[in-house]
């Protein structure tokens, strides 16, 4: 079954790339010249590198190979997506542009010209009379030869011009390529420069007056890996510390790789600074990267892992549950273990990577759940897919007596690009209703 699905997916991808090649390369060129050869090469090498990058990461290839393939492979992946969207949108513009150009400048009808020599003959009143003395409309050879010489004009051959169909293909293809490259460029720049800070106020009925204004810096989905490394981690840490939070919550998907490969990249997390410490829960990607080793690694960096556990802070209870992906190895979420026996009069804040876990949080009377996982969709129109799989894609929502906040995340998975879902670090400011 897996082989059949794989072959079907390959057939679909091949058909889509053939469509892109036809619209962007074949239809915009004439013959197998240099432009078509270069474009065809790109449409063969690009997908090959993309699949190689995916297989290298999933198959845990040597990290140096992953890094070599990740940048070109994942950027080609996201560029292909937006080329496809732009070319499909161009199908609407193509017939409209064709109609506008039904009488293009290079196809204007030429003005009618009199027959060669007719004007001169009439203008100069040349006559040739026959034997009867009547004009028979012809000149003698002696008179006609010099007149032909005088009336001869040089008509240079017209420069070759593109057909209307070729012209339309080039305009639409060029616009599609420009839109796709611009979108990917801006989206990649937005990720690499680091996440922005959002501030959200969340009122909690059980929060004491003394905790009014308590700040929790929420960061999720940093995704350190073959693309985002130590420099990116340092930017995230500096941004968090600049908010001067009371507590830091790292809610999963910290890494895409082993401690051996990414331990140095994660080292800046040791610089995280908050009055009441930094806490960590696993995300689904930790279970693809050696969750047990990463839990111990973040502990050495000064973070406090909450593995289906709870700690009682001065003003509220802070709990954390493992990600659902841990169920396959017997390390899944255990809400009873994390929340049973607590004082129901105290406010409870839960760290859980996936928003879908909010339904269990409601049953356990959690006041606020902090999550990530969705990336806000990361790449439009991925937000529609994310909305179909998660109760909340981004922002603050309420489910019964439980409030859920979902961060878009600080990094990106796969392509280091975001479109329509900017990365963020959120400072949750708790508000007491007793204040």
Coordinates of C-alpha atoms in Angstrom, one line a residue:
X1 CA 0.0 0.0 0.0
X2 CA 2.8 2.4 0.9
X3 CA 4.5 1.6 -2.5
X4 CA 1.2 2.3 -4.4
X5 CA 0.7 5.6 -2.5
X6 CA 4.3 6.6 -3.2
X7 CA 4.0 5.9 -6.9
X8 CA 0.7 7.8 -7.0
X9 CA 2.3 10.8 -5.3
X10 CA 5.3 10.6 -7.7
X11 CA 2.9 10.6 -10.7
X12 CA 1.0 13.7 -9.4
X13 CA 4.2 15.6 -8.7
X14 CA 5.6 14.7 -12.1
X15 CA 2.4 15.9 -13.8
X16 CA 2.5 19.2 -11.9
X17 CA 6.2 19.8 -12.8
X18 CA 5.5 19.0 -16.4
X19 CA 2.7 21.5 -16.4
X20 CA 5.0 24.2 -14.9
X21 CA 7.7 23.3 -17.4
X22 CA 5.3 23.6 -20.3
X23 CA 3.9 27.0 -19.2
X24 CA 7.2 28.6 -18.0
X25 CA 9.8 27.0 -20.3
X26 CA 8.3 25.5 -23.5
X27 CA 5.6 28.1 -24.1
X28 CA 8.0 31.0 -23.6
X29 CA 10.8 29.8 -25.9
X30 CA 11.2 28.9 -29.5
X31 CA 13.1 25.7 -30.1
X32 CA 15.8 24.1 -28.1
X33 CA 17.9 27.1 -27.6
X34 CA 20.0 28.0 -24.6
X35 CA 17.1 29.4 -22.6
X36 CA 15.0 26.2 -23.0
X37 CA 18.0 24.0 -22.1
X38 CA 18.8 26.0 -19.0
X39 CA 15.1 26.0 -17.9
X40 CA 14.7 22.3 -18.5
X41 CA 17.8 21.5 -16.5
X42 CA 16.4 23.5 -13.6
X43 CA 13.1 21.6 -13.7
X44 CA 15.0 18.3 -13.6
X45 CA 17.7 19.1 -11.0
X46 CA 15.5 21.2 -8.7
X47 CA 13.0 18.4 -7.9
X48 CA 15.8 15.9 -7.6
X49 CA 17.6 18.0 -5.0
X50 CA 14.2 18.6 -3.2
X51 CA 13.5 14.9 -2.8
X52 CA 17.1 14.3 -1.8
X53 CA 16.8 16.9 1.0
X54 CA 13.6 15.4 2.3
X55 CA 15.0 11.8 2.3
X56 CA 18.3 13.0 3.9
X57 CA 16.4 14.5 6.8
X58 CA 13.9 11.8 7.3
X59 CA 16.5 9.1 6.8
X60 CA 18.9 10.8 9.3
X61 CA 21.7 11.1 6.7
X62 CA 25.1 12.5 7.8
X63 CA 24.4 16.0 9.0
X64 CA 26.9 17.6 6.6
X65 CA 24.9 16.1 3.7
X66 CA 21.6 17.3 5.2
X67 CA 23.0 20.8 5.4
X68 CA 24.3 20.7 1.9
X69 CA 20.9 19.7 0.5
X70 CA 18.6 21.5 2.8
X71 CA 19.0 25.1 1.5
X72 CA 18.6 24.4 -2.3
X73 CA 16.1 21.6 -1.8
X74 CA 13.7 23.3 0.6
X75 CA 13.9 26.6 -1.2
X76 CA 13.0 24.9 -4.5
X77 CA 10.1 23.2 -2.7
X78 CA 8.5 26.5 -1.6
X79 CA 9.4 28.2 -4.9
X80 CA 7.6 25.4 -6.8
X81 CA 4.5 25.9 -4.6
X82 CA 4.2 29.6 -5.4
X83 CA 5.2 29.1 -9.1
X84 CA 2.3 26.7 -9.3
X85 CA -0.2 29.1 -7.6
X86 CA 1.0 32.0 -9.8
X87 CA 0.8 30.0 -13.0
X88 CA -2.7 28.7 -12.2
X89 CA -3.7 32.3 -11.5
X90 CA -2.2 33.3 -14.8
X91 CA -4.5 31.0 -16.6
X92 CA -7.3 33.5 -15.9
X93 CA -5.2 36.4 -17.2
X94 CA -4.0 34.6 -20.3
X95 CA -7.2 34.7 -22.4
X96 CA -7.9 38.3 -21.3
X97 CA -4.5 39.4 -22.3
X98 CA -4.9 37.6 -25.6
X99 CA -8.1 39.5 -26.4
X100 CA -6.5 42.8 -25.6
X101 CA -3.8 42.0 -28.1
X102 CA -6.0 40.7 -30.9
X103 CA -4.8 43.7 -33.0
X104 CA -1.2 44.2 -31.6
X105 CA 1.0 47.0 -33.0
X106 CA 3.1 44.6 -35.1
X107 CA -0.1 43.4 -36.9
X108 CA -1.5 46.8 -37.9
X109 CA -2.8 46.7 -41.5
X110 CA -0.5 48.6 -43.9
X111 CA -2.0 51.5 -45.9
X112 CA -2.8 50.8 -49.5
X113 CA -0.2 52.0 -52.0
X114 CA -0.8 52.9 -55.6
X115 CA 0.7 50.7 -58.2
X116 CA 4.4 51.4 -58.9
X117 CA 4.7 54.3 -61.3
X118 CA 1.0 55.0 -61.5
X119 CA 1.3 58.3 -59.6
X120 CA 4.2 59.5 -61.6
X121 CA 2.6 58.6 -64.8
X122 CA -0.5 60.5 -64.0
X123 CA 1.3 63.4 -62.3
X124 CA 3.7 64.1 -65.2
X125 CA 1.0 63.4 -67.9
X126 CA 3.0 60.9 -69.9
X127 CA 1.1 59.6 -72.8
X128 CA 1.8 57.1 -75.5
X129 CA -0.4 57.3 -78.5
X130 CA -0.8 54.4 -80.9
X131 CA -0.9 54.6 -84.6
X132 CA -4.5 55.8 -84.4
X133 CA -3.4 58.7 -82.2
X134 CA -5.3 57.4 -79.1
X135 CA -3.8 56.8 -75.7
X136 CA -3.4 53.1 -75.1
X137 CA -2.1 53.5 -71.5
X138 CA 1.5 52.3 -72.1
X139 CA 4.9 53.9 -72.3
X140 CA 7.6 53.1 -74.7
X141 CA 10.5 51.0 -73.4
X142 CA 12.8 54.0 -73.7
X143 CA 10.5 56.1 -71.4
X144 CA 9.5 53.3 -68.9
X145 CA 13.0 52.2 -68.0
X146 CA 14.2 55.4 -66.4
X147 CA 10.9 55.9 -64.7
X148 CA 11.1 52.5 -63.0
X149 CA 14.6 53.4 -61.8
X150 CA 13.2 56.7 -60.3
X151 CA 10.2 55.0 -58.6
X152 CA 12.2 52.1 -57.1
X153 CA 12.1 52.1 -53.2
X154 CA 14.0 50.1 -50.8
X155 CA 11.7 48.0 -48.5
X156 CA 13.9 46.5 -45.7
X157 CA 12.7 43.1 -44.5
X158 CA 10.6 43.5 -41.3
X159 CA 12.3 42.5 -38.0
X160 CA 11.1 39.2 -36.7
X161 CA 8.3 39.7 -34.1
X162 CA 6.9 37.2 -31.6
X163 CA 3.5 35.8 -32.3
X164 CA 0.7 36.9 -30.0
X165 CA 0.6 33.5 -28.3
X166 CA 4.3 33.6 -27.6
X167 CA 4.1 37.2 -26.4
X168 CA 1.2 36.4 -24.0
X169 CA 3.1 33.3 -22.6
X170 CA 6.2 35.4 -21.9
X171 CA 4.2 38.1 -20.2
X172 CA 2.2 35.7 -18.0
X173 CA 5.2 33.4 -17.3
X174 CA 7.4 36.3 -16.4
X175 CA 4.8 37.8 -14.1
X176 CA 4.3 34.4 -12.4
X177 CA 8.0 33.9 -11.9
X178 CA 8.5 37.4 -10.6
X179 CA 5.6 37.0 -8.1
X180 CA 6.8 33.6 -6.9
X181 CA 10.5 34.7 -6.4
X182 CA 9.4 37.9 -4.6
X183 CA 7.0 36.0 -2.3
X184 CA 9.6 33.4 -1.4
X185 CA 12.4 36.0 -1.0
X186 CA 10.3 38.2 1.4
X187 CA 9.0 35.1 3.3
X188 CA 12.5 33.8 3.8
X189 CA 13.9 37.1 4.9
X190 CA 11.1 37.3 7.5
X191 CA 12.2 34.0 9.1
X192 CA 15.9 34.6 9.0
X193 CA 15.7 38.0 10.7
X194 CA 14.1 36.4 13.7
X195 CA 10.6 36.4 15.3
X196 CA 8.8 39.6 16.3
X197 CA 7.2 40.0 19.8
X198 CA 3.5 39.9 20.3
X199 CA 1.8 40.9 23.6
X200 CA -1.5 39.4 24.6
X201 CA -3.4 40.0 27.8
X202 CA -5.3 37.0 29.3
X203 CA -7.6 37.5 32.3
X204 CA -7.8 34.6 34.7
X205 CA -10.6 34.5 37.3
X206 CA -8.6 32.6 39.8
X207 CA -5.4 34.6 39.5
X208 CA -4.7 36.5 42.8
X209 CA -4.3 40.3 42.6
X210 CA -0.6 40.1 43.4
X211 CA 0.0 38.2 40.1
X212 CA -1.7 40.9 38.0
X213 CA 0.6 41.7 35.1
X214 CA 2.6 38.4 35.4
X215 CA 4.4 37.9 32.1
X216 CA 5.0 34.5 30.4
X217 CA 7.2 34.5 27.3
X218 CA 5.8 31.7 25.0
X219 CA 8.1 30.3 22.3
X220 CA 7.4 27.3 20.2
X221 CA 8.5 25.6 17.0
X222 CA 12.0 27.0 16.8
X223 CA 13.0 24.0 14.6
X224 CA 16.8 24.1 14.9
X225 CA 18.1 21.9 12.1
X226 CA 20.2 21.8 9.0
X227 CA 18.9 25.3 7.9
X228 CA 18.3 27.2 11.2
X229 CA 21.3 26.9 13.4
X230 CA 23.1 28.5 16.3
X231 CA 22.9 32.0 15.0
X232 CA 19.1 31.7 14.8
X233 CA 18.9 30.3 18.3
X234 CA 20.9 33.2 19.6
X235 CA 18.5 35.7 17.9
X236 CA 15.5 33.9 19.6
X237 CA 17.1 33.9 23.0
X238 CA 18.1 37.6 22.7
X239 CA 14.5 38.5 21.7
X240 CA 13.0 36.6 24.6
X241 CA 15.4 38.1 27.2
X242 CA 14.7 41.6 25.9
X243 CA 11.1 41.2 27.0
X244 CA 12.2 40.6 30.7
X245 CA 9.6 37.9 31.3
X246 CA 8.7 36.4 34.7
X247 CA 8.6 32.9 33.2
X248 CA 9.6 31.4 29.9
X249 CA 7.6 28.5 28.3
X250 CA 9.2 26.5 25.4
X251 CA 6.3 24.5 24.1
X252 CA 7.8 22.0 21.8
X253 CA 9.4 21.4 18.4
X254 CA 12.7 22.8 19.5
X255 CA 14.8 20.7 17.1
X256 CA 14.9 18.6 13.9
X257 CA 17.9 16.4 14.6
X258 CA 19.9 14.6 17.2
X259 CA 21.7 16.0 20.2
X260 CA 25.0 15.0 18.5
X261 CA 24.3 17.1 15.5
X262 CA 22.3 20.0 17.0
X263 CA 23.7 20.2 20.6
X264 CA 26.0 23.2 19.7
X265 CA 23.1 25.0 17.9
X266 CA 20.9 24.7 21.0
X267 CA 23.6 25.9 23.4
X268 CA 22.4 29.6 23.4
X269 CA 19.3 28.4 25.3
X270 CA 21.5 28.3 28.4
X271 CA 21.3 32.1 28.3
X272 CA 17.5 32.3 28.8
X273 CA 16.8 34.5 31.8
X274 CA 13.5 34.8 33.7
X275 CA 12.6 35.5 37.3
X276 CA 10.8 32.2 37.8
X277 CA 12.8 30.1 35.3
X278 CA 12.3 28.4 31.9
X279 CA 10.1 25.4 31.3
X280 CA 10.0 22.9 28.4
X281 CA 7.6 20.3 27.0
X282 CA 8.1 18.0 24.1
X283 CA 6.6 18.5 20.6
X284 CA 6.1 15.9 17.9
X285 CA 9.5 16.6 16.3
X286 CA 11.3 15.8 19.5
X287 CA 10.1 12.2 19.1
X288 CA 11.6 12.1 15.6
X289 CA 14.9 13.4 17.0
X290 CA 15.5 11.4 20.2
X291 CA 13.1 12.8 22.8
X292 CA 14.8 11.3 25.8
X293 CA 18.2 12.7 24.9
X294 CA 16.8 16.1 24.2
X295 CA 14.9 16.2 27.5
X296 CA 18.2 15.6 29.3
X297 CA 20.0 18.1 27.1
X298 CA 17.6 21.0 27.8
X299 CA 17.9 20.1 31.5
X300 CA 21.7 20.6 31.3
X301 CA 21.0 24.0 29.6
X302 CA 19.0 25.1 32.6
X303 CA 15.4 24.5 31.4
X304 CA 12.9 22.5 33.5
X305 CA 11.2 19.7 31.5
X306 CA 7.6 19.1 32.5
X307 CA 7.0 15.5 31.5
X308 CA 3.4 15.0 32.5
X309 CA 4.2 16.9 35.6
X310 CA 3.2 20.0 37.6
X311 CA 4.9 22.6 39.7
X312 CA 3.3 24.9 42.1
X313 CA 4.5 28.5 41.6
X314 CA 3.7 31.4 43.9
X315 CA 0.5 32.5 42.2
X316 CA -0.7 29.5 40.0
X317 CA 0.0 25.9 39.1
X318 CA 2.2 25.3 36.0
X319 CA 1.7 21.9 34.3
X320 CA 3.0 20.3 31.2
X321 CA 2.2 17.2 29.2
X322 CA 4.1 15.2 26.6
X323 CA 3.1 15.4 23.0
X324 CA 0.7 13.0 21.3
X325 CA 3.6 11.7 19.1
X326 CA 5.1 10.1 22.2
X327 CA 2.2 7.6 22.4
X328 CA 4.0 5.3 19.9
X329 CA 6.8 4.8 22.4
X330 CA 4.8 4.8 25.6
X331 CA 5.7 8.4 26.3
X332 CA 2.4 10.1 25.4
X333 CA 0.5 12.7 27.4
X334 CA -0.9 11.8 30.8
X335 CA -3.3 14.5 32.0
X336 CA -4.2 12.6 35.2
X337 CA -0.6 12.4 36.3
X338 CA 0.0 16.0 35.5
X339 CA -3.1 17.5 37.0
X340 CA -4.6 15.1 39.5
X341 CA -4.7 16.2 43.1
X342 CA -4.1 19.9 42.6
X343 CA -6.0 22.6 44.5
X344 CA -9.0 23.6 42.2
X345 CA -9.1 27.0 43.8
X346 CA -5.7 27.9 42.2
X347 CA -5.3 29.0 38.6
X348 CA -3.7 26.4 36.3
X349 CA -1.6 27.1 33.2
X350 CA -0.9 24.1 31.0
X351 CA 1.9 23.7 28.5
X352 CA 0.9 21.3 25.7
X353 CA 2.4 21.4 22.2
X354 CA -0.7 20.6 20.1
X355 CA -3.9 22.7 20.3
X356 CA -6.0 19.6 19.9
X357 CA -5.0 18.7 23.4
X358 CA -7.3 21.4 24.7
X359 CA -10.2 19.1 24.9
X360 CA -8.5 17.1 27.6
X361 CA -7.5 20.4 29.3
X362 CA -11.2 21.4 29.4
X363 CA -12.1 18.1 31.1
X364 CA -9.4 18.7 33.7
X365 CA -10.5 22.3 34.4
X366 CA -7.4 24.0 33.1
X367 CA -7.6 27.8 33.0
X368 CA -5.1 28.5 30.2
X369 CA -3.4 26.2 27.8
X370 CA -0.3 27.4 25.9
X371 CA 0.5 25.7 22.6
X372 CA 2.2 25.9 19.2
X373 CA 2.5 23.2 16.5
X374 CA 0.4 24.9 13.7
X375 CA 3.0 27.5 12.6
X376 CA -0.1 29.5 11.8
X377 CA -0.2 27.5 8.6
X378 CA 3.4 28.8 7.7
X379 CA 2.8 29.0 4.0
X380 CA -0.4 30.4 2.6
X381 CA -2.8 28.7 1.8
X382 CA -1.5 26.1 4.4
X383 CA -3.6 28.0 7.0
X384 CA -6.7 26.3 5.6
X385 CA -5.1 22.9 6.0
X386 CA -4.0 23.8 9.5
X387 CA -7.5 25.0 10.4
X388 CA -9.0 21.6 9.3
X389 CA -6.6 19.7 11.7
X390 CA -6.6 22.0 14.7
X391 CA -9.3 23.7 16.8
X392 CA -7.3 27.0 16.7
X393 CA -4.6 27.9 14.2
X394 CA -3.2 31.0 16.0
X395 CA -4.2 33.4 18.7
X396 CA -6.5 33.3 21.7
X397 CA -9.7 31.2 21.9
X398 CA -12.0 29.9 24.6
X399 CA -13.3 26.4 25.0
X400 CA -15.7 26.1 27.9
X401 CA -13.9 27.5 30.9
X402 CA -10.5 26.9 29.3
X403 CA -8.7 29.5 27.3
X404 CA -6.3 28.4 24.6
X405 CA -3.4 30.5 23.2
X406 CA -1.6 29.2 20.1
X407 CA 1.7 30.7 19.0
X408 CA 2.7 30.7 15.3
X409 CA 6.2 29.7 16.4
X410 CA 9.6 31.3 16.1
X411 CA 11.1 29.2 13.3
X412 CA 10.0 27.2 10.3
X413 CA 10.0 23.5 9.3
X414 CA 11.3 22.5 5.9
X415 CA 11.6 25.7 3.9
X416 CA 12.9 28.6 6.0
X417 CA 10.0 30.6 4.7
X418 CA 6.7 32.0 6.0
X419 CA 4.0 33.5 3.9
X420 CA 0.9 35.0 5.6
X421 CA 2.0 33.6 9.0
X422 CA 4.8 35.7 10.5
X423 CA 6.9 34.1 13.2
X424 CA 6.5 35.4 16.7
X425 CA 7.4 35.1 20.4
X426 CA 4.3 35.9 22.5
X427 CA 4.4 37.6 25.9
X428 CA 1.3 36.5 27.7
X429 CA 0.4 39.1 30.4
X430 CA -1.9 37.5 33.0
X431 CA -4.6 39.8 34.4
X432 CA -6.4 39.2 37.7
X433 CA -10.1 39.9 37.7
X434 CA -9.6 40.9 41.4
X435 CA -7.3 43.8 40.5

